[in-house]
Each structure stands twice: as C-alpha cells, then as structure tokens.
Tab-separated table of C-alpha atoms in Angstrom:
chain	number	residue	atom	x	y	z
A	1	UNK	CA	-137.198	-98.909	-38.806
A	2	UNK	CA	-133.804	-99.394	-40.450
A	3	UNK	CA	-132.513	-102.927	-40.784
A	4	UNK	CA	-129.212	-101.799	-39.213
A	5	UNK	CA	-129.211	-99.385	-36.298
A	6	UNK	CA	-126.112	-97.826	-34.780
A	7	UNK	CA	-125.664	-95.941	-31.568
A	8	UNK	CA	-124.635	-93.390	-30.688
A	9	UNK	CA	-124.854	-91.218	-33.804
A	10	UNK	CA	-122.211	-88.864	-32.443
A	11	UNK	CA	-119.569	-89.481	-29.833
A	12	UNK	CA	-116.974	-87.124	-28.393
A	13	UNK	CA	-114.239	-88.507	-26.183
A	14	UNK	CA	-111.022	-87.399	-24.549
A	15	UNK	CA	-107.785	-88.985	-25.627
A	16	UNK	CA	-107.184	-92.198	-23.736
A	17	UNK	CA	-110.833	-93.023	-23.102
A	18	UNK	CA	-112.375	-96.414	-23.833
A	19	UNK	CA	-115.003	-96.144	-26.582
A	20	UNK	CA	-117.883	-98.416	-27.506
A	21	UNK	CA	-120.052	-98.172	-30.604
A	22	UNK	CA	-123.075	-100.439	-30.906
A	23	UNK	CA	-124.821	-101.996	-33.882
A	24	UNK	CA	-128.134	-103.869	-33.888
A	25	UNK	CA	-129.682	-105.530	-36.901
A	26	UNK	CA	-133.008	-107.153	-37.622
A	27	UNK	CA	-132.233	-109.557	-40.475
A	28	UNK	CA	-130.416	-112.857	-40.732
A	29	UNK	CA	-126.830	-112.281	-41.692
A	30	UNK	CA	-123.859	-114.224	-42.956
A	31	UNK	CA	-121.338	-111.580	-41.867
A	32	UNK	CA	-121.060	-108.182	-40.232
A	33	UNK	CA	-118.491	-105.574	-41.199
A	34	UNK	CA	-117.112	-102.659	-39.247
A	35	UNK	CA	-115.853	-99.906	-41.532
A	36	UNK	CA	-113.995	-96.661	-40.924
A	37	UNK	CA	-114.454	-93.587	-43.068
A	38	UNK	CA	-112.215	-90.541	-42.804
A	39	UNK	CA	-113.005	-87.097	-44.244
A	40	UNK	CA	-112.425	-87.322	-47.973
A	41	UNK	CA	-114.527	-90.421	-48.245
A	42	UNK	CA	-112.296	-93.475	-48.437
A	43	UNK	CA	-113.601	-96.467	-46.500
A	44	UNK	CA	-111.356	-98.934	-44.732
A	45	UNK	CA	-112.612	-102.320	-43.638
A	46	UNK	CA	-111.716	-102.854	-39.978
A	47	UNK	CA	-113.319	-106.208	-39.266
A	48	UNK	CA	-115.507	-108.843	-40.808
A	49	UNK	CA	-117.262	-111.020	-38.210
A	50	UNK	CA	-119.579	-113.965	-38.362
A	51	UNK	CA	-119.222	-115.017	-34.731
A	52	UNK	CA	-117.318	-114.305	-31.539
A	53	UNK	CA	-114.687	-111.645	-31.215
A	54	UNK	CA	-111.783	-110.204	-33.175
A	55	UNK	CA	-108.962	-107.926	-32.050
A	56	UNK	CA	-106.608	-105.780	-34.068
A	57	UNK	CA	-104.335	-103.487	-32.143
A	58	UNK	CA	-106.480	-101.207	-29.999
A	59	UNK	CA	-109.668	-102.221	-31.778
A	60	UNK	CA	-111.925	-105.053	-30.642
A	61	UNK	CA	-115.129	-106.188	-32.338
A	62	UNK	CA	-117.666	-108.594	-30.903
A	63	UNK	CA	-120.842	-110.074	-32.241
A	64	UNK	CA	-123.738	-111.905	-30.601
A	65	UNK	CA	-125.643	-113.691	-33.353
A	66	UNK	CA	-128.542	-114.715	-31.098
A	67	UNK	CA	-129.106	-111.156	-29.927
A	68	UNK	CA	-128.330	-109.669	-33.376
A	69	UNK	CA	-125.928	-107.215	-31.870
A	70	UNK	CA	-122.323	-106.191	-32.403
A	71	UNK	CA	-120.008	-103.781	-30.660
A	72	UNK	CA	-116.832	-102.034	-31.719
A	73	UNK	CA	-114.495	-101.044	-28.899
A	74	UNK	CA	-111.507	-98.733	-29.094
A	75	UNK	CA	-109.107	-98.845	-26.178
A	76	UNK	CA	-106.830	-95.907	-25.322
A	77	UNK	CA	-108.478	-93.706	-27.945
A	78	UNK	CA	-106.370	-91.236	-29.897
A	79	UNK	CA	-107.256	-88.162	-31.981
A	80	UNK	CA	-106.302	-90.082	-35.125
A	81	UNK	CA	-109.224	-92.441	-34.363
A	82	UNK	CA	-111.573	-89.563	-35.198
A	83	UNK	CA	-113.668	-90.783	-38.113
A	84	UNK	CA	-117.075	-92.144	-38.999
A	85	UNK	CA	-117.521	-95.794	-38.027
A	86	UNK	CA	-120.056	-97.734	-40.042
A	87	UNK	CA	-121.609	-101.109	-39.348
A	88	UNK	CA	-122.690	-103.112	-42.408
A	89	UNK	CA	-124.337	-106.516	-42.650
A	90	UNK	CA	-124.338	-109.068	-45.418
A	91	UNK	CA	-127.734	-110.766	-45.377
A	92	UNK	CA	-127.996	-114.529	-45.640
A	93	UNK	CA	-130.441	-114.071	-48.502
A	94	UNK	CA	-127.959	-112.295	-50.733
A	95	UNK	CA	-124.561	-110.772	-51.136
A	96	UNK	CA	-125.295	-107.051	-50.865
A	97	UNK	CA	-124.264	-104.987	-47.850
A	98	UNK	CA	-126.798	-103.014	-45.821
A	99	UNK	CA	-125.315	-100.152	-43.834
A	100	UNK	CA	-126.020	-98.400	-40.597
A	101	UNK	CA	-126.058	-94.627	-40.569
A	102	UNK	CA	-122.623	-94.407	-39.023
A	103	UNK	CA	-121.213	-93.031	-35.791
A	104	UNK	CA	-119.192	-89.830	-35.953
A	105	UNK	CA	-116.384	-90.188	-33.423
A	106	UNK	CA	-114.306	-87.202	-32.341
A	107	UNK	CA	-111.395	-87.775	-29.988
A	108	UNK	CA	-110.003	-84.611	-28.473
A	109	UNK	CA	-106.384	-84.336	-27.319
B	1	UNK	CA	-100.952	-105.736	-53.839
B	2	UNK	CA	-102.706	-102.661	-55.253
B	3	UNK	CA	-105.999	-101.707	-53.657
B	4	UNK	CA	-109.289	-100.878	-55.278
B	5	UNK	CA	-108.851	-98.002	-57.719
B	6	UNK	CA	-111.652	-95.664	-58.624
B	7	UNK	CA	-111.398	-92.996	-61.287
B	8	UNK	CA	-111.916	-90.160	-61.466
B	9	UNK	CA	-111.751	-89.001	-57.838
B	10	UNK	CA	-113.761	-85.854	-58.461
B	11	UNK	CA	-116.194	-84.905	-61.167
B	12	UNK	CA	-118.438	-81.925	-61.852
B	13	UNK	CA	-121.229	-82.356	-64.367
B	14	UNK	CA	-124.229	-80.358	-65.508
B	15	UNK	CA	-127.837	-81.497	-65.182
B	16	UNK	CA	-128.865	-83.614	-68.136
B	17	UNK	CA	-125.378	-84.852	-68.905
B	18	UNK	CA	-124.218	-88.417	-68.450
B	19	UNK	CA	-121.248	-89.734	-66.537
B	20	UNK	CA	-119.179	-92.907	-66.433
B	21	UNK	CA	-117.240	-93.971	-63.362
B	22	UNK	CA	-114.614	-96.697	-63.279
B	23	UNK	CA	-113.571	-99.220	-60.648
B	24	UNK	CA	-110.610	-101.583	-60.840
B	25	UNK	CA	-110.847	-104.272	-58.156
B	26	UNK	CA	-108.001	-105.881	-56.291
B	27	UNK	CA	-106.112	-108.288	-58.515
B	28	UNK	CA	-107.817	-111.676	-58.418
B	29	UNK	CA	-111.118	-110.311	-57.104
B	30	UNK	CA	-114.002	-111.043	-59.418
B	31	UNK	CA	-116.913	-109.416	-57.608
B	32	UNK	CA	-117.527	-105.663	-57.672
B	33	UNK	CA	-120.318	-103.807	-55.896
B	34	UNK	CA	-121.274	-100.162	-56.224
B	35	UNK	CA	-122.733	-97.924	-53.516
B	36	UNK	CA	-124.017	-94.374	-53.385
B	37	UNK	CA	-123.428	-92.249	-50.309
B	38	UNK	CA	-125.401	-89.067	-49.702
B	39	UNK	CA	-125.778	-87.054	-46.494
B	40	UNK	CA	-129.514	-87.722	-46.399
B	41	UNK	CA	-129.650	-91.407	-47.350
B	42	UNK	CA	-126.321	-92.748	-46.151
B	43	UNK	CA	-124.771	-95.643	-48.045
B	44	UNK	CA	-127.083	-97.428	-50.429
B	45	UNK	CA	-126.462	-100.431	-52.647
B	46	UNK	CA	-126.539	-99.798	-56.383
B	47	UNK	CA	-125.533	-103.065	-58.026
B	48	UNK	CA	-123.200	-106.031	-57.884
B	49	UNK	CA	-121.297	-107.716	-60.693
B	50	UNK	CA	-119.589	-111.061	-60.782
B	51	UNK	CA	-117.970	-112.632	-63.810
B	52	UNK	CA	-119.381	-109.934	-66.109
B	53	UNK	CA	-122.950	-110.591	-64.912
B	54	UNK	CA	-125.131	-108.335	-62.797
B	55	UNK	CA	-126.157	-110.380	-59.776
B	56	UNK	CA	-128.114	-107.817	-57.795
B	57	UNK	CA	-129.550	-104.374	-58.334
B	58	UNK	CA	-130.609	-101.863	-55.728
B	59	UNK	CA	-133.650	-99.631	-55.808
B	60	UNK	CA	-132.398	-97.011	-58.254
B	61	UNK	CA	-133.948	-95.752	-61.489
B	62	UNK	CA	-132.930	-97.112	-64.865
B	63	UNK	CA	-130.710	-94.076	-65.415
B	64	UNK	CA	-128.178	-95.928	-63.302
B	65	UNK	CA	-126.492	-98.784	-65.110
B	66	UNK	CA	-123.259	-100.667	-65.014
B	67	UNK	CA	-121.189	-103.372	-66.526
B	68	UNK	CA	-118.174	-105.528	-65.801
B	69	UNK	CA	-115.422	-106.477	-68.192
B	70	UNK	CA	-113.552	-109.747	-68.549
B	71	UNK	CA	-110.666	-108.348	-66.464
B	72	UNK	CA	-113.188	-107.679	-63.634
B	73	UNK	CA	-112.961	-103.900	-64.017
B	74	UNK	CA	-116.373	-102.340	-63.686
B	75	UNK	CA	-117.971	-99.161	-64.879
B	76	UNK	CA	-121.166	-97.486	-63.796
B	77	UNK	CA	-123.034	-94.989	-65.884
B	78	UNK	CA	-125.592	-92.393	-64.880
B	79	UNK	CA	-127.544	-90.775	-67.684
B	80	UNK	CA	-129.641	-87.597	-67.632
B	81	UNK	CA	-128.010	-86.403	-64.430
B	82	UNK	CA	-130.123	-84.775	-61.751
B	83	UNK	CA	-129.016	-82.528	-58.892
B	84	UNK	CA	-129.899	-85.326	-56.484
B	85	UNK	CA	-127.322	-87.604	-58.084
B	86	UNK	CA	-124.591	-85.564	-56.390
B	87	UNK	CA	-122.961	-88.061	-54.093
B	88	UNK	CA	-119.899	-90.094	-53.268
B	89	UNK	CA	-119.902	-93.262	-55.348
B	90	UNK	CA	-117.967	-96.126	-53.807
B	91	UNK	CA	-117.076	-99.470	-55.184
B	92	UNK	CA	-116.042	-102.520	-53.231
B	93	UNK	CA	-114.322	-105.644	-54.451
B	94	UNK	CA	-114.493	-109.133	-53.015
B	95	UNK	CA	-112.953	-112.367	-54.125
B	96	UNK	CA	-116.401	-113.663	-55.004
B	97	UNK	CA	-120.014	-113.059	-53.885
B	98	UNK	CA	-119.913	-115.695	-51.148
B	99	UNK	CA	-119.369	-113.200	-48.377
B	100	UNK	CA	-115.637	-112.694	-48.110
B	101	UNK	CA	-114.170	-109.435	-46.842
B	102	UNK	CA	-114.958	-106.367	-48.909
B	103	UNK	CA	-112.285	-103.828	-49.849
B	104	UNK	CA	-113.405	-100.337	-50.742
B	105	UNK	CA	-112.017	-97.760	-53.119
B	106	UNK	CA	-111.537	-94.096	-52.286
B	107	UNK	CA	-114.714	-93.202	-54.132
B	108	UNK	CA	-115.654	-90.763	-56.855
B	109	UNK	CA	-117.262	-87.557	-55.663
B	110	UNK	CA	-119.776	-86.438	-58.263
B	111	UNK	CA	-121.235	-82.958	-58.144
B	112	UNK	CA	-124.114	-82.133	-60.456
B	113	UNK	CA	-124.730	-78.420	-61.017
C-alpha cells in the first residue's frame, strides 16, 4: 500500500462542473502539498497545508489531520484546468516529499 | 524573482555514458531536492541538499550522485546510464529544510538510447 493514495486516477468533466480530488495518507506529516503538472512536465505548487482550508481563486484545498485526508476542489472548471494534480506529503520524520500517483483531469468544453 | 531554473531541458544520451544536470534555486533558497519521475514509478525522491551538505538520500543506486555549491546551485550526476534512467528529473527549492513551500523547476527530460 502506498503511503499516499489519490482518487480518482482519471477524471473527465464538462466545463463548469465542480471537481473534487481526494488524497489519503498513512504517515504523520508536517505539511501536505497540492501540485499541478501540465504536459511538458513543469510542476506548479498550488497549496501547502498543515491544517484547515485554503482558497485561491477557483481552487480550494482542505485537510483533516485526524482523518489523514485532504481534498482539492475546483469550482466552475475550465478546459485550462486540464492537468495532472499531485498530492505530496512532507513527513514529520524528515524533509523529503512523498507523492501520490496523481489524478489526470480533463475538462471538456 | 526568478524561479527555479533547470538545465538542460532535454537531453539524449547513450547507454553507458554519464550525465550532469543542473538546478539553480530561487534566490535566497538554500535547500534543493531532486526527484525522478517515470511513468511506471511516479515521482520518487532522489536526494536533498542544504548548505552544501546532503541531508537525505532516496533509494537509488550509487550511480546517482549530487552536490551543492556555496551559491546553493545543485548538480546531480548519473554515471553508467541505463535505459531505465530515462525520466523527467525535477528539482525543488525551499528556503530551508524545515518544511516551507517547495518551488519546482521545469525539469530535465533525459532519454537514454
């Protein structure tokens, strides 16, 4: 079992739909990151969370430390949101990041 | 403020050769981590450097090595390249290893033929 599990692996949505991507982890963490990767490879950090909720534009990220679970929500999705979304955790025992396998999101016009 | 710069962006090498990749972190950031991304294994941690010292190393063979210079720029080296080393190599910079936000470079795509 991976230390970081994401679901779903693939997600196809229509423009305007509300999207949720989930991340569960099994280790103690000091922070959780949501990352976005477009074709071509570059990774952009969307959020870093250690508790509660953060919002940036149409993106919202939440984390429940007790349940070891985080969600990334996209409101009013747009084709330009199409990308791979990756959850990564920084364990309390160290400083390295451990990654989920990513969620491939496709938003159709 | 300039982002994380990785060079080169693309590289094609032959089996048995060696390769050196470079990462320049965000100005003021002193911690650099390297990751390998392959379709089969996803993103995996290679190593982390802080103040010219390797703090952590992932589960990779000794052919993979790295170093960090006094200006925080980091290089990673892979010797005796194998086909399986074909991957996207990403580096991330943070202010320090204490868990601040990580900023990623665009990556170097290495193809071994």
